[in-house]
Amino acid sequence: MQGAGKSAIRNLAVLLVFLLALSGCDRNTPLLVVKAVAAGVPSLAPFFDEGSGLGHDGAVRTQAVQGSLQQGDTPGLYGGTRKPTICDVKQLKVFLTDPRNHQKAQAWVDALNITTDEIPGYLDRLTPVLLRHDTLVKNHDYKKGKAVPFNSLLQAGIAVLVDEQGLPAVKCSCGNPLRPFTGDTNRISVKFEDGNKKWRGYERSSVVAVQPAPRKMQRLALVDVDDPALGINRPVGTTGAHDKTFDTRKQHAVPELAGTTFGDASRRLADEGLAVGYDGKARPPDDARVTASDPPAGRELGFGEYVTLSVAGETSEGCTTPPAPSTSGPYTAPPSSPVSPSSPSSSGPGPSSSAPTSSAPPSSKSPPSSAPPSSPSTTTSSPPVSAPVSSSAPPPSKPVTSSAPPPSAPVTTSAPATSQPASSAPATSEPASSGPASIAIT
């Protein structure tokens, strides 16, 4: 009897392990339906009239990316423009505090887990940017007096307000509240309907979901979408009046990272204006020990280019699912290890650790080249994906982590870099990314 009992316990343990493995990444589960939202296409159920001038989307080509999960302070995550009014925050505040819009305001704050009294202060902490990647979010329609959530893919070029941790919070043109996407980024089915035709430049490997930065940022380093050789340092909570520019073509040396933890290495790279990639199919934990970097220490890279980190004992192949949003107030996520942010500066040489920076393609070994930007259009073709702003290069020979399977045709990358250096230096960031995707497009 004793032997039979031990055998039963052993069998039960094996069964539990098997069930846990299946629940983590069951490839037979249904795909999550995600509605495509193209730049410039009006929402069918907006919170506010899109013709009221609340915001204006731009023409931005989707940028190449390493990993479907990107942290809110990842270099190159967002773009900006020196043209005013991509988001009219003052007008949005007027709409939401108007007593005649009380029902909409209540639905709006319910979606964001704040109160109506917090609306003015909350809006004052948001910063207008333009998406540089097709970005997964939890969007909200306004129907029958309620905020109705739905998963959506926002096209690059859409103007949004982001919070202090780099999370999209509001779609500018209509005022619709946004929350983090919480599904498996590898298991989505993108629906192009209701006037949102598949846009030019759409690539499965360039779809991202944003995780919160581990610390509140004091300024954002944006890529100027009209002149990608320039960056824009924008203090958090401002709309452009206090912008400072910097030269995105400046080279940055890869620091010595072997022996550090993945979290510390990520922050050090961010402080140098470089983005983080990694071997394997899932982002390593912050306490994983870094064994090597590609390219190695001392190599000069363009602003926002990727450095691939290898860690000891890397075997993870987990799903790529962002963390669930907080249940009260704006999204918060404390860092897993101590952070010592440097004091931000709106000008001066060298990046700062308090803000995100611009991105670059998954390349580190070829010299940069330049090419003019192009505007997205509503067509079913998928031309080459453009590279980050400071430099470009063909895909690296060594495989890197990607958010989706490679497209059916070869993809080339390019990015312009033609303007003059400017007056100040970029801020920096820490990325997060994930494994290969399995995405159906209908």
CSV table of C-alpha atoms in Angstrom, one decimal:
chain,number,residue,atom,x,y,z
A,1,MET,CA,0.0,0.0,0.0
A,2,GLN,CA,2.8,2.3,0.9
A,3,GLY,CA,4.5,1.7,-2.5
A,4,ALA,CA,1.2,2.3,-4.3
A,5,GLY,CA,0.7,5.6,-2.5
A,6,LYS,CA,4.1,6.9,-3.5
A,7,SER,CA,3.5,5.9,-7.1
A,8,ALA,CA,0.2,7.7,-7.1
A,9,ILE,CA,1.9,10.9,-5.7
A,10,ARG,CA,4.6,10.6,-8.3
A,11,ASN,CA,2.1,10.3,-11.1
A,12,LEU,CA,0.1,13.2,-9.8
A,13,ALA,CA,3.2,15.4,-9.7
A,14,VAL,CA,4.1,14.4,-13.3
A,15,LEU,CA,0.6,15.3,-14.4
A,16,LEU,CA,0.7,18.7,-12.7
A,17,VAL,CA,4.0,19.6,-14.3
A,18,PHE,CA,2.5,18.5,-17.7
A,19,LEU,CA,-0.6,20.7,-17.2
A,20,LEU,CA,1.5,23.7,-16.2
A,21,ALA,CA,3.6,23.4,-19.2
A,22,LEU,CA,0.6,23.2,-21.5
A,23,SER,CA,-1.1,26.2,-19.8
A,24,GLY,CA,2.0,28.3,-20.3
A,25,CYS,CA,2.1,28.2,-24.1
A,26,ASP,CA,-0.5,26.0,-25.7
A,27,ARG,CA,-0.2,26.6,-29.4
A,28,ASN,CA,-3.6,25.0,-30.0
A,29,THR,CA,-5.4,27.7,-28.2
A,30,PRO,CA,-7.5,30.1,-30.3
A,31,LEU,CA,-5.8,33.2,-31.7
A,32,LEU,CA,-6.8,36.5,-30.0
A,33,VAL,CA,-8.6,38.8,-32.3
A,34,VAL,CA,-7.1,42.2,-32.6
A,35,LYS,CA,-8.7,45.1,-34.6
A,36,ALA,CA,-6.3,47.1,-36.8
A,37,VAL,CA,-6.5,50.9,-36.4
A,38,ALA,CA,-4.9,52.8,-39.3
A,39,ALA,CA,-3.4,56.2,-39.0
A,40,GLY,CA,-5.9,58.9,-40.1
A,41,VAL,CA,-8.9,56.6,-40.1
A,42,PRO,CA,-11.7,57.9,-37.8
A,43,SER,CA,-13.0,55.6,-35.0
A,44,LEU,CA,-16.6,54.3,-35.3
A,45,ALA,CA,-17.3,55.1,-31.7
A,46,PRO,CA,-14.9,57.8,-30.4
A,47,PHE,CA,-15.1,59.5,-27.1
A,48,PHE,CA,-14.9,62.9,-28.9
A,49,ASP,CA,-15.4,64.0,-32.5
A,50,GLU,CA,-12.2,63.4,-34.5
A,51,GLY,CA,-12.9,66.5,-36.5
A,52,SER,CA,-12.5,68.7,-33.4
A,53,GLY,CA,-8.7,69.0,-33.7
A,54,LEU,CA,-7.7,67.0,-30.6
A,55,GLY,CA,-4.9,65.4,-32.5
A,56,HIS,CA,-3.3,64.7,-35.9
A,57,ASP,CA,-1.6,61.4,-36.9
A,58,GLY,CA,1.6,61.5,-39.0
A,59,ALA,CA,3.1,59.6,-41.9
A,60,VAL,CA,5.7,57.3,-40.3
A,61,ARG,CA,7.1,54.1,-41.7
A,62,THR,CA,7.1,51.2,-39.3
A,63,GLN,CA,10.6,50.6,-37.9
A,64,ALA,CA,12.4,47.3,-37.5
A,65,VAL,CA,12.5,45.9,-34.0
A,66,GLN,CA,14.0,43.0,-31.9
A,67,GLY,CA,11.3,41.5,-29.8
A,68,SER,CA,7.6,42.0,-29.5
A,69,LEU,CA,7.8,43.3,-26.0
A,70,GLN,CA,9.4,46.7,-25.7
A,71,GLN,CA,9.8,48.6,-22.4
A,72,GLY,CA,8.4,52.1,-22.3
A,73,ASP,CA,11.9,53.7,-22.2
A,74,THR,CA,13.3,51.6,-25.1
A,75,PRO,CA,15.5,53.6,-27.4
A,76,GLY,CA,13.6,54.6,-30.5
A,77,LEU,CA,10.2,53.5,-29.3
A,78,TYR,CA,8.5,56.8,-30.1
A,79,GLY,CA,8.9,59.7,-32.5
A,80,GLY,CA,8.1,63.3,-32.4
A,81,THR,CA,7.8,66.4,-34.5
A,82,ARG,CA,8.7,70.0,-34.1
A,83,LYS,CA,5.3,70.9,-35.6
A,84,PRO,CA,2.8,71.9,-32.9
A,85,THR,CA,-0.6,70.3,-32.0
A,86,ILE,CA,-0.1,66.6,-32.8
A,87,CYS,CA,-2.0,66.4,-29.5
A,88,ASP,CA,-4.1,69.3,-28.0
A,89,VAL,CA,-3.9,68.3,-24.4
A,90,LYS,CA,-5.5,71.6,-23.2
A,91,GLN,CA,-8.6,71.0,-25.4
A,92,LEU,CA,-8.9,67.4,-24.2
A,93,LYS,CA,-8.8,68.7,-20.6
A,94,VAL,CA,-11.6,71.2,-21.4
A,95,PHE,CA,-13.7,68.5,-22.9
A,96,LEU,CA,-13.2,66.1,-20.0
A,97,THR,CA,-13.9,68.7,-17.3
A,98,ASP,CA,-17.0,70.2,-19.0
A,99,PRO,CA,-20.0,69.3,-16.9
A,100,ARG,CA,-21.9,68.5,-20.2
A,101,ASN,CA,-19.4,65.7,-20.8
A,102,HIS,CA,-19.6,64.2,-17.3
A,103,GLN,CA,-20.9,60.8,-18.4
A,104,LYS,CA,-18.0,60.5,-20.9
A,105,ALA,CA,-15.5,61.7,-18.4
A,106,GLN,CA,-16.7,59.1,-15.9
A,107,ALA,CA,-16.4,56.3,-18.5
A,108,TRP,CA,-12.9,57.7,-19.4
A,109,VAL,CA,-11.5,57.6,-15.9
A,110,ASP,CA,-13.1,54.2,-15.2
A,111,ALA,CA,-11.0,52.8,-18.1
A,112,LEU,CA,-7.8,54.4,-16.7
A,113,ASN,CA,-8.5,53.6,-13.1
A,114,ILE,CA,-8.4,57.1,-11.9
A,115,THR,CA,-11.1,59.5,-10.6
A,116,THR,CA,-12.7,62.6,-12.3
A,117,ASP,CA,-10.9,64.8,-9.8
A,118,GLU,CA,-7.6,63.5,-11.0
A,119,ILE,CA,-8.2,64.3,-14.7
A,120,PRO,CA,-6.3,67.7,-14.8
A,121,GLY,CA,-3.3,66.4,-12.9
A,122,TYR,CA,-3.2,63.2,-14.9
A,123,LEU,CA,-3.3,64.9,-18.3
A,124,ASP,CA,-0.5,67.3,-17.1
A,125,ARG,CA,1.8,64.3,-16.7
A,126,LEU,CA,1.2,62.9,-20.2
A,127,THR,CA,3.4,63.6,-23.2
A,128,PRO,CA,2.5,63.6,-26.9
A,129,VAL,CA,4.4,61.3,-29.2
A,130,LEU,CA,4.0,59.5,-32.5
A,131,LEU,CA,4.2,55.7,-32.7
A,132,ARG,CA,7.2,54.4,-34.6
A,133,HIS,CA,6.1,50.8,-34.4
A,134,ASP,CA,2.7,49.1,-35.1
A,135,THR,CA,1.7,48.9,-31.4
A,136,LEU,CA,-0.7,46.5,-29.6
A,137,VAL,CA,-2.9,48.2,-26.9
A,138,LYS,CA,-6.2,47.7,-25.1
A,139,ASN,CA,-8.3,50.4,-26.8
A,140,HIS,CA,-11.7,51.7,-25.8
A,141,ASP,CA,-14.8,52.7,-27.7
A,142,TYR,CA,-17.5,54.9,-26.2
A,143,LYS,CA,-20.9,53.1,-26.5
A,144,LYS,CA,-24.1,53.6,-24.5
A,145,GLY,CA,-22.3,55.7,-21.9
A,146,LYS,CA,-19.6,53.2,-21.2
A,147,ALA,CA,-16.0,52.6,-22.2
A,148,VAL,CA,-16.0,49.3,-24.1
A,149,PRO,CA,-12.5,47.7,-24.2
A,150,PHE,CA,-11.1,45.9,-27.2
A,151,ASN,CA,-7.7,44.8,-28.3
A,152,SER,CA,-6.3,46.8,-31.2
A,153,LEU,CA,-3.1,47.3,-33.3
A,154,LEU,CA,-2.3,51.0,-33.7
A,155,GLN,CA,-0.4,51.8,-36.9
A,156,ALA,CA,2.9,53.6,-36.7
A,157,GLY,CA,2.3,57.3,-37.1
A,158,ILE,CA,-0.7,57.5,-34.8
A,159,ALA,CA,-0.4,60.3,-32.2
A,160,VAL,CA,-0.8,59.2,-28.6
A,161,LEU,CA,-0.2,60.6,-25.2
A,162,VAL,CA,2.2,58.4,-23.1
A,163,ASP,CA,2.5,58.4,-19.3
A,164,GLU,CA,5.6,58.8,-17.1
A,165,GLN,CA,6.6,55.1,-17.7
A,166,GLY,CA,6.2,55.3,-21.4
A,167,LEU,CA,2.9,53.5,-21.7
A,168,PRO,CA,0.3,54.7,-24.3
A,169,ALA,CA,-2.5,56.3,-22.4
A,170,VAL,CA,-4.7,58.3,-24.8
A,171,LYS,CA,-5.3,58.2,-28.6
A,172,CYS,CA,-5.0,61.8,-29.5
A,173,SER,CA,-7.4,62.2,-32.4
A,174,CYS,CA,-10.4,61.0,-30.5
A,175,GLY,CA,-9.5,61.0,-26.8
A,176,ASN,CA,-10.0,57.3,-26.5
A,177,PRO,CA,-8.3,55.9,-23.3
A,178,LEU,CA,-5.6,53.2,-23.8
A,179,ARG,CA,-4.3,50.5,-21.5
A,180,PRO,CA,-1.5,47.9,-21.9
A,181,PHE,CA,-2.1,44.9,-24.1
A,182,THR,CA,-2.2,41.9,-21.8
A,183,GLY,CA,-2.5,39.0,-24.3
A,184,ASP,CA,0.1,36.7,-25.8
A,185,THR,CA,1.7,38.8,-28.6
A,186,ASN,CA,2.6,35.5,-30.4
A,187,ARG,CA,-1.1,34.4,-30.6
A,188,ILE,CA,-3.0,37.2,-32.3
A,189,SER,CA,-5.2,37.5,-35.4
A,190,VAL,CA,-5.2,41.0,-36.8
A,191,LYS,CA,-8.5,42.0,-38.5
A,192,PHE,CA,-8.3,44.8,-41.1
A,193,GLU,CA,-11.8,46.1,-41.4
A,194,ASP,CA,-14.1,49.1,-41.0
A,195,GLY,CA,-12.0,51.2,-43.4
A,196,ASN,CA,-8.7,50.1,-41.8
A,197,LYS,CA,-7.1,48.4,-44.8
A,198,LYS,CA,-3.8,46.6,-44.4
A,199,TRP,CA,-1.3,49.5,-44.5
A,200,ARG,CA,1.9,49.7,-46.6
A,201,GLY,CA,4.9,48.6,-44.6
A,202,TYR,CA,3.0,46.3,-42.3
A,203,GLU,CA,5.2,43.5,-41.1
A,204,ARG,CA,4.4,40.9,-38.5
A,205,SER,CA,7.9,41.1,-37.0
A,206,SER,CA,7.5,44.8,-36.3
A,207,VAL,CA,4.4,44.5,-34.1
A,208,VAL,CA,5.1,45.4,-30.4
A,209,ALA,CA,3.4,45.7,-27.1
A,210,VAL,CA,4.7,48.1,-24.5
A,211,GLN,CA,5.7,47.3,-20.9
A,212,PRO,CA,6.1,50.0,-18.3
A,213,ALA,CA,9.6,51.4,-17.7
A,214,PRO,CA,11.0,50.4,-14.3
A,215,ARG,CA,11.1,54.0,-13.3
A,216,LYS,CA,9.3,57.3,-14.0
A,217,MET,CA,11.0,59.2,-16.7
A,218,GLN,CA,11.7,63.0,-16.5
A,219,ARG,CA,12.1,63.4,-20.3
A,220,LEU,CA,11.6,61.5,-23.5
A,221,ALA,CA,14.2,61.3,-26.3
A,222,LEU,CA,12.2,61.2,-29.4
A,223,VAL,CA,13.2,60.7,-33.0
A,224,ASP,CA,12.2,63.6,-35.3
A,225,VAL,CA,10.0,61.8,-37.8
A,226,ASP,CA,10.5,64.7,-40.3
A,227,ASP,CA,14.3,64.6,-40.0
A,228,PRO,CA,15.5,61.3,-38.4
A,229,ALA,CA,19.1,62.6,-38.1
A,230,LEU,CA,17.8,64.7,-35.3
A,231,GLY,CA,16.4,63.7,-31.9
A,232,ILE,CA,14.1,65.7,-29.7
A,233,ASN,CA,14.5,65.8,-25.9
A,234,ARG,CA,11.0,66.5,-24.6
A,235,PRO,CA,10.4,67.0,-20.9
A,236,VAL,CA,7.6,64.7,-19.6
A,237,GLY,CA,4.3,66.6,-19.4
A,238,THR,CA,5.2,69.1,-22.1
A,239,THR,CA,4.0,69.4,-25.6
A,240,GLY,CA,7.0,70.8,-27.4
A,241,ALA,CA,7.6,74.3,-26.1
A,242,HIS,CA,10.7,73.2,-24.1
A,243,ASP,CA,12.1,70.7,-26.7
A,244,LYS,CA,15.8,70.5,-27.3
A,245,THR,CA,17.4,68.7,-30.2
A,246,PHE,CA,20.3,66.3,-30.5
A,247,ASP,CA,22.3,64.5,-33.2
A,248,THR,CA,21.1,60.9,-33.5
A,249,ARG,CA,24.2,60.0,-35.6
A,250,LYS,CA,26.6,60.2,-32.7
A,251,GLN,CA,28.4,57.0,-32.0
A,252,HIS,CA,28.4,55.2,-28.7
A,253,ALA,CA,30.8,52.6,-27.4
A,254,VAL,CA,29.5,49.2,-26.1
A,255,PRO,CA,30.5,49.0,-22.4
A,256,GLU,CA,32.0,45.9,-20.8
A,257,LEU,CA,29.0,43.8,-19.7
A,258,ALA,CA,30.2,40.3,-19.1
A,259,GLY,CA,29.7,39.3,-15.5
A,260,THR,CA,26.9,41.8,-14.8
A,261,THR,CA,23.3,40.9,-14.5
A,262,PHE,CA,20.9,41.3,-17.4
A,263,GLY,CA,19.0,44.1,-15.6
A,264,ASP,CA,22.2,46.1,-14.9
A,265,ALA,CA,23.5,45.5,-18.4
A,266,SER,CA,20.2,46.7,-19.9
A,267,ARG,CA,20.4,49.9,-17.8
A,268,ARG,CA,24.0,50.5,-18.7
A,269,LEU,CA,23.3,50.2,-22.4
A,270,ALA,CA,20.3,52.5,-22.0
A,271,ASP,CA,22.5,55.1,-20.4
A,272,GLU,CA,24.8,54.9,-23.5
A,273,GLY,CA,21.8,55.3,-25.8
A,274,LEU,CA,21.8,51.7,-27.0
A,275,ALA,CA,19.0,49.2,-27.2
A,276,VAL,CA,19.0,45.6,-25.8
A,277,GLY,CA,18.5,42.4,-27.7
A,278,TYR,CA,19.1,38.8,-26.4
A,279,ASP,CA,19.7,35.2,-27.5
A,280,GLY,CA,16.9,32.8,-26.8
A,281,LYS,CA,13.1,33.0,-27.2
A,282,ALA,CA,12.2,34.9,-24.1
A,283,ARG,CA,13.6,37.9,-22.3
A,284,PRO,CA,16.0,36.7,-19.6
A,285,PRO,CA,15.2,37.6,-15.9
A,286,ASP,CA,17.0,40.7,-14.6
A,287,ASP,CA,19.2,38.6,-12.3
A,288,ALA,CA,20.5,36.4,-15.1
A,289,ARG,CA,24.3,36.6,-15.5
A,290,VAL,CA,25.5,38.1,-18.8
A,291,THR,CA,28.3,36.0,-20.4
A,292,ALA,CA,28.9,38.0,-23.7
A,293,SER,CA,27.6,40.8,-25.9
A,294,ASP,CA,27.4,41.1,-29.7
A,295,PRO,CA,29.0,43.3,-30.7
A,296,PRO,CA,31.7,43.1,-28.0
A,297,ALA,CA,32.8,45.9,-25.6
A,298,GLY,CA,34.4,48.9,-27.3
A,299,ARG,CA,32.5,48.6,-30.6
A,300,GLU,CA,31.1,51.9,-31.7
A,301,LEU,CA,27.4,51.8,-32.6
A,302,GLY,CA,24.9,54.4,-33.8
A,303,PHE,CA,22.4,55.9,-31.4
A,304,GLY,CA,19.7,53.3,-30.5
A,305,GLU,CA,21.3,50.3,-32.2
A,306,TYR,CA,20.9,46.9,-30.6
A,307,VAL,CA,23.4,45.0,-28.5
A,308,THR,CA,22.5,41.3,-28.2
A,309,LEU,CA,23.2,39.9,-24.7
A,310,SER,CA,23.9,36.2,-24.0
A,311,VAL,CA,23.2,34.9,-20.4
A,312,ALA,CA,24.4,31.9,-18.5
A,313,GLY,CA,22.1,28.8,-18.6
A,314,GLU,CA,19.7,30.3,-21.1
A,315,THR,CA,16.9,27.7,-21.8
A,316,SER,CA,13.7,29.7,-21.5
A,317,GLU,CA,11.2,29.5,-24.4
A,318,GLY,CA,8.2,31.0,-22.6
A,319,CYS,CA,5.2,32.8,-24.1
A,320,THR,CA,5.4,36.5,-24.7
A,321,THR,CA,2.6,37.9,-22.5
A,322,PRO,CA,2.8,41.4,-21.1
A,323,PRO,CA,2.0,41.8,-17.3
A,324,ALA,CA,-1.5,42.7,-16.4
A,325,PRO,CA,-2.3,46.3,-15.8
A,326,SER,CA,-2.6,47.7,-12.3
A,327,THR,CA,-6.1,47.7,-10.8
A,328,SER,CA,-6.0,51.2,-9.4
A,329,GLY,CA,-4.5,54.3,-10.9
A,330,PRO,CA,-1.9,54.6,-13.7
A,331,TYR,CA,0.2,51.6,-14.6
A,332,THR,CA,3.1,51.1,-12.3
A,333,ALA,CA,5.9,48.5,-12.3
A,334,PRO,CA,8.8,48.7,-9.8
A,335,PRO,CA,12.2,47.7,-11.0
A,336,SER,CA,13.4,44.2,-10.0
A,337,SER,CA,16.8,45.6,-8.9
A,338,PRO,CA,17.9,48.9,-7.5
A,339,VAL,CA,18.1,51.8,-9.9
A,340,SER,CA,20.2,54.9,-9.5
A,341,PRO,CA,18.9,57.3,-12.2
A,342,SER,CA,21.1,60.1,-13.2
A,343,SER,CA,19.9,63.7,-13.1
A,344,PRO,CA,18.3,64.6,-16.4
A,345,SER,CA,19.3,67.5,-18.5
A,346,SER,CA,17.7,69.0,-21.5
A,347,SER,CA,21.0,69.7,-23.2
A,348,GLY,CA,24.6,68.7,-23.0
A,349,PRO,CA,26.8,65.9,-24.2
A,350,GLY,CA,25.9,62.2,-23.7
A,351,PRO,CA,22.6,60.4,-22.9
A,352,SER,CA,20.8,60.4,-19.6
A,353,SER,CA,19.2,57.5,-17.7
A,354,SER,CA,15.9,59.2,-17.1
A,355,ALA,CA,14.3,58.9,-20.5
A,356,PRO,CA,13.9,56.7,-23.6
A,357,THR,CA,16.0,57.1,-26.7
A,358,SER,CA,15.7,56.4,-30.4
A,359,SER,CA,15.9,53.0,-32.0
A,360,ALA,CA,17.9,51.2,-34.6
A,361,PRO,CA,17.6,48.1,-36.7
A,362,PRO,CA,18.7,44.7,-35.5
A,363,SER,CA,22.1,45.2,-36.8
A,364,SER,CA,25.5,45.9,-35.4
A,365,LYS,CA,28.2,45.0,-37.8
A,366,SER,CA,27.5,46.9,-41.1
A,367,PRO,CA,28.1,50.6,-41.8
A,368,PRO,CA,25.1,52.8,-41.8
A,369,SER,CA,23.4,54.1,-44.9
A,370,SER,CA,20.7,56.6,-45.4
A,371,ALA,CA,17.5,56.6,-47.3
A,372,PRO,CA,14.5,59.0,-47.4
A,373,PRO,CA,11.4,58.2,-45.3
A,374,SER,CA,8.2,57.3,-47.0
A,375,SER,CA,4.6,57.7,-46.0
A,376,PRO,CA,2.3,54.8,-45.2
A,377,SER,CA,-0.7,54.2,-47.4
A,378,THR,CA,-3.7,51.9,-47.3
A,379,THR,CA,-2.7,48.9,-49.5
A,380,THR,CA,-2.4,45.2,-49.0
A,381,SER,CA,1.2,45.1,-50.1
A,382,SER,CA,4.0,44.9,-47.5
A,383,PRO,CA,7.2,46.6,-48.7
A,384,PRO,CA,10.5,46.5,-46.9
A,385,VAL,CA,10.5,47.7,-43.3
A,386,SER,CA,12.6,50.7,-42.5
A,387,ALA,CA,15.4,50.7,-40.1
A,388,PRO,CA,16.0,53.1,-37.2
A,389,VAL,CA,17.0,56.6,-37.6
A,390,SER,CA,20.6,56.9,-36.8
A,391,SER,CA,21.9,54.1,-39.0
A,392,SER,CA,20.9,51.1,-41.0
A,393,ALA,CA,22.3,47.8,-42.1
A,394,PRO,CA,21.2,44.5,-43.5
A,395,PRO,CA,19.9,41.9,-41.0
A,396,PRO,CA,22.7,40.5,-38.9
A,397,SER,CA,24.2,37.1,-39.7
A,398,LYS,CA,23.7,35.8,-36.2
A,399,PRO,CA,20.0,35.1,-35.4
A,400,VAL,CA,18.4,37.4,-32.9
A,401,THR,CA,15.2,37.3,-31.0
A,402,SER,CA,12.2,38.4,-33.0
A,403,SER,CA,8.6,39.0,-32.2
A,404,ALA,CA,7.3,37.1,-35.3
A,405,PRO,CA,8.3,34.6,-37.9
A,406,PRO,CA,10.2,36.1,-40.8
A,407,PRO,CA,8.1,37.5,-43.7
A,408,SER,CA,7.6,35.4,-46.8
A,409,ALA,CA,9.8,37.7,-48.8
A,410,PRO,CA,13.2,39.2,-48.0
A,411,VAL,CA,13.1,42.4,-46.1
A,412,THR,CA,15.6,45.2,-46.4
A,413,THR,CA,16.0,48.0,-44.0
A,414,SER,CA,16.9,51.6,-44.5
A,415,ALA,CA,16.8,54.8,-42.6
A,416,PRO,CA,17.6,58.4,-43.3
A,417,ALA,CA,20.2,60.3,-41.5
A,418,THR,CA,20.8,63.6,-43.3
A,419,SER,CA,20.5,66.6,-41.0
A,420,GLN,CA,22.9,68.7,-39.0
A,421,PRO,CA,23.9,68.0,-35.4
A,422,ALA,CA,22.0,69.9,-32.9
A,423,SER,CA,22.3,71.3,-29.5
A,424,SER,CA,21.8,68.6,-26.9
A,425,ALA,CA,22.1,64.9,-26.2
A,426,PRO,CA,19.6,62.1,-26.0
A,427,ALA,CA,18.2,60.5,-23.0
A,428,THR,CA,18.3,56.7,-22.6
A,429,SER,CA,16.2,53.7,-21.9
A,430,GLU,CA,15.9,50.0,-21.2
A,431,PRO,CA,14.1,47.7,-23.7
A,432,ALA,CA,12.2,44.5,-23.2
A,433,SER,CA,11.3,42.0,-25.9
A,434,SER,CA,10.2,38.5,-26.6
A,435,GLY,CA,10.1,35.4,-28.7
A,436,PRO,CA,8.8,34.4,-32.1
A,437,ALA,CA,5.3,35.1,-33.0
A,438,SER,CA,2.5,33.1,-34.6
A,439,ILE,CA,0.2,35.7,-36.1
A,440,ALA,CA,-2.7,35.2,-38.5
A,441,ILE,CA,-3.8,38.1,-40.6
A,442,THR,CA,-7.2,38.3,-42.1
